Amino acid sequence: MTSYRFQDYTKRVRIGKIICLARTYKEHAREMNTVVTEDPLLFLKPASSVIFNQGTIIIPPMSQCLHHEVELGVIIGKSGKHITQEKALHHVLGYLVALDITARDIQAVAKKNGWPWGIAKGFDTFSPLSDAVLKEKVPHPQNLDLLLKINGAVKQSANTNQMIYSIERIISFISDIMTLERGDLILTGTPEGVGEIKQGDVLDASLGSVCSLTVDVQRKT
Ligand code: MG
């Protein structure tokens, strides 16, 4: 069982379910030739897909096209169901920056056929996570720069204030469906600028000056 790595929090917090949102930034929905929805769209990733800072994303033999998606991650600290928006942030333990790595070719086939995204999103190494920070150090999570560079060149640059749904609304909405448990992680969706990653690339992701993540990409041999 994998636990989070915190910058300065020594208690062990196991990584639970990873709940991901799709289409939470208008410009990303546009670049994917799709539309935003009134309620968030959810899918799940397995905790076994997690790697950490200085890890390696492995391109699986089943895919010819992996994409990067940089996202704000919200770690749940206090379990709850039917959480109101007013109380939502009380359930947060901390934040991190994450990459929601996606086998875009596999996802395209799934989308065309109306199939779920589990394969496209669920491979080992497809969820790189930075070291986490406690929420007390992040007074304005809805106003953080989200940045992704590949080999030093900026590919995604946005601010969490551009999200269509607030963090409070996302927590409340998810908790009306499934109990949010301590250690669960919400990946809040990616802004525009997604694109392909290739063998040998080095990815640098950051969330303002709060946290950062560096990983590289290798093909499975
Ligand atoms: Mg995503």
XYZ file of C-alpha atoms and ligand atoms in Angstrom:
222
model
C 0.000 0.000 0.000
C 1.360 3.363 -1.003
C 1.289 6.423 1.241
C 1.590 10.101 0.377
C 4.870 11.918 0.694
C 4.383 15.184 2.552
C 6.821 18.077 2.723
C 6.462 18.215 6.508
C 3.795 15.953 7.940
C 5.008 12.783 9.498
C 1.776 10.816 9.916
C 1.257 8.016 7.420
C -1.675 8.644 5.082
C -2.424 5.808 2.710
C -3.517 6.694 -0.813
C -7.145 5.638 -1.232
C -9.298 5.948 -4.292
C -8.317 8.510 -6.875
C -11.327 10.377 -8.220
C -10.661 12.365 -11.375
C -12.627 15.067 -13.120
C -12.808 15.621 -16.849
C -13.525 18.937 -18.592
C -13.089 21.341 -15.716
C -11.403 24.040 -17.790
C -13.333 25.520 -20.707
C -10.339 25.854 -23.039
C -9.350 22.219 -22.515
C -12.893 21.079 -23.355
C -12.601 23.148 -26.520
C -9.241 21.658 -27.555
C -10.750 18.167 -27.096
C -13.680 19.161 -29.356
C -16.142 18.611 -26.571
C -18.306 20.646 -24.224
C -18.449 21.279 -20.497
C -21.285 19.729 -18.516
C -23.406 21.191 -15.735
C -22.228 18.590 -13.228
C -18.636 17.328 -13.090
C -17.733 14.190 -15.072
C -15.915 11.616 -12.948
C -13.692 8.624 -13.506
C -11.384 6.646 -11.206
C -7.699 5.749 -11.310
C -6.145 2.967 -9.228
C -3.698 3.855 -6.431
C -1.302 1.387 -8.094
C -0.759 3.946 -10.876
C 1.002 6.360 -8.486
C 4.676 7.319 -8.753
C 6.450 10.180 -6.983
C 8.914 12.978 -7.624
C 11.972 11.786 -9.600
C 10.033 8.739 -10.821
C 9.676 7.446 -14.385
C 6.533 7.253 -16.521
C 6.650 4.005 -18.480
C 5.106 3.947 -21.966
C 3.236 0.616 -22.102
C 3.446 -1.568 -25.230
C -0.335 -1.192 -25.730
C -0.116 2.547 -26.463
C 1.600 4.658 -29.101
C 0.505 8.019 -27.704
C 0.675 9.181 -24.110
C -0.517 12.657 -23.144
C 0.325 14.833 -20.128
C -2.415 16.518 -18.074
C -1.230 18.692 -15.183
C -3.757 18.987 -12.341
C -4.343 20.272 -8.826
C -4.745 17.332 -6.427
C -6.875 17.610 -3.278
C -6.199 15.118 -0.464
C -9.096 14.232 1.819
C -8.239 14.213 5.530
C -11.618 13.723 7.155
C -14.123 11.183 5.866
C -17.616 12.279 4.952
C -20.767 11.723 2.932
C -23.206 14.393 1.711
C -20.675 17.085 2.581
C -22.045 20.609 2.145
C -20.080 23.167 0.160
C -19.812 25.286 3.315
C -18.028 22.477 5.183
C -16.138 21.018 2.221
C -12.721 22.498 2.978
C -12.871 21.112 6.530
C -12.485 17.683 4.935
C -9.274 18.623 3.095
C -5.894 17.563 4.463
C -3.658 19.051 1.820
C -2.794 19.669 -1.810
C -0.311 18.484 -4.404
C 0.427 18.799 -8.096
C -0.268 15.705 -10.169
C -0.043 14.447 -13.714
C -3.016 12.507 -15.065
C -1.154 10.552 -17.728
C -3.492 9.321 -20.446
C -3.054 6.812 -23.278
C -4.808 9.128 -25.729
C -4.982 6.561 -28.524
C -6.680 4.013 -26.259
C -8.992 6.702 -24.892
C -9.963 7.791 -28.425
C -11.112 4.248 -29.254
C -13.000 4.070 -25.957
C -14.717 7.412 -26.579
C -15.739 6.369 -30.096
C -17.262 3.137 -28.810
C -18.777 4.514 -25.616
C -16.419 2.382 -23.520
C -15.065 3.373 -20.088
C -11.630 4.990 -19.715
C -10.131 2.564 -17.202
C -7.511 1.188 -19.568
C -6.478 4.584 -20.996
C -5.995 6.020 -17.507
C -5.026 3.083 -15.321
C -1.570 1.822 -16.274
C 1.163 1.672 -13.645
C 3.113 4.978 -13.442
C 0.182 6.998 -14.918
C -0.338 9.104 -11.759
C 2.836 10.996 -10.814
C 2.304 12.953 -7.552
C 4.439 15.672 -5.998
C 5.177 15.801 -2.302
C 2.023 17.115 -0.641
C 1.529 20.224 1.485
C -0.896 20.701 4.340
C -3.853 22.971 3.549
C -2.813 25.434 6.254
C 0.056 26.435 3.975
C -2.258 27.003 1.001
C -4.677 29.804 1.944
C -5.987 30.280 -1.609
C -6.118 26.915 -3.417
C -8.448 28.398 -6.020
C -5.804 30.906 -7.074
C -2.661 28.933 -7.878
C -0.606 28.872 -11.062
C -0.553 25.454 -12.675
C 2.460 24.931 -14.907
C 3.894 22.089 -16.940
C 7.173 22.164 -18.847
C 8.637 19.483 -21.075
C 12.409 19.643 -21.483
C 12.235 23.228 -20.217
C 9.526 24.423 -22.652
C 6.175 25.550 -21.220
C 3.303 23.362 -22.456
C 0.503 24.080 -19.987
C 0.106 27.323 -18.042
C -3.107 28.259 -16.269
C -4.520 29.211 -12.891
C -6.856 27.206 -10.698
C -9.173 30.243 -10.685
C -10.121 29.190 -14.242
C -11.763 25.971 -13.056
C -15.446 25.743 -13.954
C -16.370 24.129 -10.617
C -15.043 25.271 -7.238
C -13.155 22.842 -5.004
C -16.046 23.075 -2.530
C -18.598 22.133 -5.194
C -16.434 19.226 -6.403
C -16.072 17.760 -2.893
C -19.779 18.178 -2.189
C -20.782 16.648 -5.521
C -18.513 13.596 -5.203
C -19.579 12.980 -1.603
C -23.222 12.764 -2.688
C -22.176 9.724 -4.774
C -19.423 7.969 -2.831
C -18.173 8.383 0.726
C -14.970 10.377 0.701
C -12.462 8.690 2.987
C -9.238 9.893 4.588
C -6.498 9.409 2.022
C -8.686 9.730 -1.061
C -7.307 11.991 -3.764
C -9.299 14.209 -6.098
C -7.593 15.161 -9.366
C -9.460 18.273 -10.406
C -8.916 18.189 -14.175
C -6.466 19.758 -16.576
C -6.328 23.090 -18.395
C -5.593 23.474 -22.101
C -2.277 22.595 -23.709
C -2.283 18.820 -23.320
C 0.034 17.006 -25.712
C 2.224 14.026 -26.342
C 5.135 12.890 -24.191
C 7.949 10.825 -25.643
C 10.734 8.585 -24.485
C 13.479 10.613 -22.828
C 11.289 13.651 -22.057
C 11.661 15.341 -18.679
C 8.453 16.807 -17.255
C 8.419 19.560 -14.632
C 5.074 20.369 -13.034
C 4.392 22.989 -10.386
C 1.604 24.509 -8.366
C 2.648 28.106 -7.767
C 5.509 28.018 -5.292
C 3.648 25.436 -3.193
C 4.991 22.211 -4.676
C 6.654 20.775 -7.754
C 7.250 17.467 -9.478
C 9.885 16.197 -11.903
C 9.541 12.890 -13.759
C 10.960 11.418 -16.943
C 9.524 9.142 -19.616
C 10.830 5.777 -20.775
C 9.483 3.058 -23.045
C 9.150 -0.394 -21.534
C 11.912 -2.625 -22.830
Mg -7.259 14.599 -16.372
